[in-house]
Amino acid sequence: MTRPDQLRLLAVHAHPDDESSKGAATMAKYVAEGVRVMVATCTGGERGSVLNPAMDRPEVWERLPQIRVEEMARAREILGVEQEFLGFVDSGLPEGDPLPPLPEGCFALVPLEEAAAPLVALIRRFKPHVLTTYDERGGYPHPDHIKTHEVSMYAFDAAGDPDRYPELGEPWQPSKLYYHMSFTLPRTKALHEAILATGAESPYTEWLANWDPARDISHRVTTRVPCGEYFSVRDAALIAHATQIDPLGRWFACPIETQQQIWPTEDYELARSLIDAPKPEDDLFAGLRSEVGVR
Ligand SMILES: [Zn+2]
């Protein structure tokens, strides 16, 4: 199944559509270079809403979970990746004051050891050299995103340990783990200013006004992967998630050519590494290519 001389990347995400908004151009670039890329989607996105006004119709709401599976299949084809659902149920984004309790049986409530098991099994089967996931705040505070972070960290350690989950296959230890760092203050500001310079209105104005600089994460970036050539693939994959993404919305407010000029990378923090490689990096496989025998 896995070739010893092939690099492999496993991107762990919470919901269908997250893979297209975080690290999608990076994945498309690596696929084009011959890397095997797998997306693990922890939940089915069952409790998501319809966020695209053009799709806000009763017949869409009626079969939303099935539609999200179909959208994921289209995005997977566009990105050229492999993809598996890990089988957990979306926790929903609790809203209100006080917050309502999480729904019974949802991903965020599954005990960690049990919640990490499908990912451990996938790591042992797919044998990735590199994992990507969300930071300790989930990138944004959705309970499923925070759980995705926890499960990823747990599985990164457990997958290589022969004493843990012995029933789930031969141990495999990934070498590196990265957090997505794409939504930083400097990048958002740069996009915002570029939009204003064209005379258009920026969809980031309110977002930036409420952005506490103390919560910026840009100083944590260790790795910038040049992937501007693949921004159009990223956007096509996003649009494939038609119930979640409004093609007239803020994702597409800044023209691709402008993004390629002002911010042609997707950015990451190297959170765990078992190998030595000088930082800053421009490649998630930095330090691994000679070991694996691939250039
Ligand atoms: Zn999500």
XYZ file of C-alpha atoms and ligand atoms in Angstrom:
296
model
C 0.000 0.000 0.000
C 2.677 2.527 1.000
C 5.884 2.868 -0.987
C 9.019 3.315 1.119
C 10.393 6.097 -1.121
C 7.238 8.202 -1.187
C 6.552 11.126 1.101
C 3.201 11.125 2.859
C 1.235 13.922 4.510
C -1.796 13.459 6.741
C -3.985 16.516 7.372
C -6.366 16.116 10.306
C -9.501 18.250 10.157
C -12.713 18.620 12.142
C -15.380 19.024 9.446
C -15.769 18.678 5.684
C -14.688 22.113 4.286
C -11.922 22.704 6.870
C -9.405 20.995 4.562
C -10.248 23.510 1.841
C -9.887 26.603 4.037
C -6.704 25.550 5.878
C -3.680 24.246 3.997
C -5.488 23.376 0.764
C -2.979 25.034 -1.574
C -0.151 23.321 0.313
C -1.803 19.942 -0.218
C -2.438 20.604 -3.923
C 1.207 21.591 -4.346
C 2.486 18.439 -2.679
C 0.094 16.255 -4.672
C 1.461 17.843 -7.868
C 4.967 16.942 -6.670
C 4.036 13.291 -6.169
C 3.498 13.322 -2.402
C 0.626 11.151 -1.135
C -1.774 13.326 0.799
C -4.556 12.042 3.025
C -7.227 14.135 4.736
C -8.749 12.719 7.921
C -12.116 14.346 8.624
C -13.093 13.709 12.243
C -16.825 14.439 11.904
C -19.452 14.522 9.178
C -20.324 18.164 9.796
C -23.869 17.055 10.599
C -24.614 20.039 12.848
C -23.268 22.630 10.461
C -25.583 25.256 9.077
C -26.203 26.372 5.507
C -23.934 29.381 5.159
C -24.459 30.121 1.491
C -27.715 32.070 0.899
C -28.069 30.495 -2.556
C -28.228 27.035 -0.928
C -30.577 27.984 1.924
C -33.509 25.903 0.673
C -35.669 23.281 2.452
C -34.547 20.457 0.143
C -30.929 21.221 1.032
C -31.574 21.333 4.785
C -33.460 18.013 4.546
C -30.440 16.089 3.358
C -27.598 18.272 4.623
C -25.421 15.445 6.032
C -25.543 13.549 2.723
C -24.890 16.728 0.740
C -21.816 17.442 2.855
C -20.443 13.981 2.035
C -20.988 14.710 -1.663
C -19.340 18.128 -1.356
C -16.369 16.533 0.371
C -16.030 14.038 -2.473
C -15.898 16.880 -5.010
C -13.348 18.837 -2.982
C -11.249 15.699 -2.596
C -11.151 15.246 -6.370
C -10.273 18.883 -6.965
C -7.406 18.778 -4.452
C -6.227 15.378 -5.673
C -6.035 14.001 -2.144
C -7.282 10.848 -0.491
C -9.796 11.348 2.304
C -11.443 9.373 5.070
C -14.122 10.208 7.614
C -13.148 9.087 11.113
C -16.816 8.586 11.984
C -17.560 11.008 14.810
C -20.625 13.223 15.100
C -20.316 17.010 14.829
C -20.634 18.763 18.211
C -22.132 21.942 16.776
C -21.043 25.417 17.777
C -22.819 26.156 21.070
C -24.320 29.641 21.184
C -26.066 31.595 23.930
C -25.386 32.828 27.434
C -25.016 30.611 29.321
C -23.804 28.177 26.644
C -26.067 25.144 26.237
C -24.567 21.730 27.014
C -22.957 19.820 24.152
C -25.231 17.220 22.532
C -24.920 13.687 23.842
C -22.560 11.438 21.884
C -20.878 14.262 19.979
C -17.153 14.218 19.079
C -16.128 16.740 21.742
C -17.578 14.516 24.500
C -15.932 11.244 23.416
C -13.163 10.292 25.876
C -9.736 11.048 24.391
C -8.457 7.477 24.243
C -11.535 6.372 22.316
C -11.637 9.522 20.176
C -7.989 9.052 19.100
C -8.323 5.374 18.148
C -9.499 5.808 14.511
C -6.700 8.310 13.897
C -4.099 5.975 15.414
C -5.362 3.224 13.117
C -5.173 5.525 10.088
C -1.632 6.682 10.960
C -0.493 3.062 11.263
C -2.074 2.191 7.905
C -1.129 5.314 5.921
C 2.287 5.860 7.576
C 2.521 9.643 7.205
C 5.854 11.411 7.704
C 4.091 14.662 8.554
C 0.818 15.518 10.294
C -0.967 18.863 10.163
C -3.603 19.904 12.681
C -4.934 22.891 14.654
C -3.225 24.650 17.530
C -4.285 24.323 21.171
C -7.048 26.885 20.665
C -8.376 24.966 17.703
C -7.518 27.856 15.373
C -10.914 29.111 16.435
C -12.898 27.989 19.444
C -15.227 25.383 17.976
C -15.375 22.369 20.331
C -14.660 20.008 17.421
C -11.568 21.976 16.425
C -10.174 21.868 19.946
C -10.948 18.154 20.120
C -9.215 17.674 16.755
C -6.096 19.271 18.234
C -6.232 17.013 21.302
C -6.814 13.858 19.294
C -3.985 14.717 16.882
C -1.449 15.262 19.658
C -2.512 12.094 21.427
C -2.409 9.990 18.257
C 0.964 11.430 17.177
C 2.480 9.967 20.352
C 0.428 6.791 20.593
C 0.727 5.616 16.981
C 4.444 4.895 17.364
C 4.133 3.175 20.724
C 3.833 -0.630 20.468
C 2.273 -0.821 23.928
C -0.685 1.377 23.010
C -3.603 0.231 20.886
C -1.814 -3.058 20.012
C -4.974 -4.201 18.208
C -4.763 -1.306 15.720
C -1.768 -2.425 13.666
C 2.001 -2.082 13.505
C 3.363 1.060 15.200
C 4.272 4.002 12.962
C 5.836 7.196 14.260
C 5.310 10.344 12.153
C 8.368 12.628 12.245
C 6.777 16.067 12.376
C 3.548 17.752 13.387
C 2.505 21.241 12.307
C -0.230 23.677 13.318
C -1.973 25.767 10.669
C -1.067 29.428 11.114
C -2.804 30.905 8.095
C -5.166 33.328 9.801
C -2.640 35.684 11.338
C -2.996 39.399 12.009
C -0.238 40.458 9.541
C -1.758 38.431 6.686
C -5.292 39.631 7.334
C -4.025 43.233 7.487
C -2.114 42.782 4.239
C -5.190 41.404 2.461
C -7.347 44.162 3.966
C -5.022 46.932 2.775
C -4.720 45.402 -0.689
C -8.527 45.317 -1.007
C -8.863 48.933 0.158
C -6.191 49.995 -2.336
C -8.443 48.832 -5.178
C -11.212 51.107 -3.875
C -13.389 48.161 -2.836
C -14.867 47.626 0.604
C -12.960 45.212 2.806
C -14.858 42.393 4.523
C -12.128 42.347 7.185
C -12.764 45.808 8.651
C -14.844 44.676 11.618
C -12.751 41.578 12.180
C -9.565 43.649 12.378
C -11.163 46.258 14.640
C -11.959 43.523 17.177
C -8.616 41.718 16.845
C -6.671 41.841 20.093
C -2.972 42.014 19.030
C -2.114 39.994 22.153
C -3.929 37.069 20.575
C -1.966 37.216 17.339
C -0.060 34.025 16.602
C 2.197 35.186 13.778
C 5.344 35.119 15.942
C 4.889 31.340 16.176
C 5.245 30.742 12.437
C 8.271 28.559 11.654
C 7.403 27.439 8.139
C 6.057 29.238 5.089
C 5.157 26.981 2.186
C 5.111 28.807 -1.176
C 1.915 27.656 -2.883
C 0.451 30.717 -4.644
C 0.250 28.756 -7.894
C -2.365 26.560 -6.212
C -4.614 29.263 -4.732
C -7.075 28.746 -7.585
C -7.240 25.022 -6.742
C -7.870 25.957 -3.109
C -10.695 28.282 -4.137
C -12.264 25.657 -6.406
C -12.212 23.159 -3.522
C -13.799 25.737 -1.213
C -16.560 26.442 -3.712
C -17.248 22.693 -3.918
C -18.485 22.999 -0.315
C -21.465 24.910 -1.653
C -23.589 24.728 1.507
C -20.750 26.195 3.585
C -19.108 28.712 1.315
C -20.742 31.749 -0.263
C -18.918 32.372 -3.550
C -19.670 36.085 -3.062
C -18.319 36.071 0.493
C -15.157 37.197 2.208
C -13.088 34.160 1.207
C -12.901 35.583 -2.271
C -12.742 39.308 -1.511
C -9.063 39.643 -2.420
C -8.193 38.746 -6.036
C -5.935 35.710 -6.386
C -3.276 37.682 -8.300
C -3.072 40.140 -5.411
C -2.767 37.321 -2.873
C -0.009 35.768 -4.973
C 1.876 39.059 -4.809
C 1.408 39.996 -1.180
C 1.118 36.632 0.610
C 2.054 33.682 -1.631
C 2.492 31.183 1.212
C 0.487 29.101 3.653
C 2.065 29.293 7.075
C 2.626 26.778 9.846
C 4.146 26.295 13.262
C 6.334 23.239 13.701
C 4.900 22.010 16.992
C 6.555 18.594 17.264
C 9.617 17.222 15.508
C 11.738 14.131 15.929
C 14.296 15.306 13.380
C 16.683 18.229 13.060
C 16.084 20.804 10.368
C 17.113 24.458 10.369
C 14.328 27.005 10.829
C 12.714 28.966 9.267
C 11.548 26.348 6.762
C 9.717 26.548 3.443
C 8.814 22.859 3.228
C 6.827 20.604 5.588
C 9.216 17.785 4.638
C 12.388 19.773 5.412
C 14.973 17.413 6.889
C 13.013 14.340 5.771
C 13.672 14.160 2.050
C 17.149 12.666 2.268
C 16.017 10.170 4.929
C 13.132 8.955 2.831
C 15.275 9.054 -0.308
C 13.107 11.556 -2.182
C 14.205 14.954 -3.430
Zn -14.702 23.208 11.161
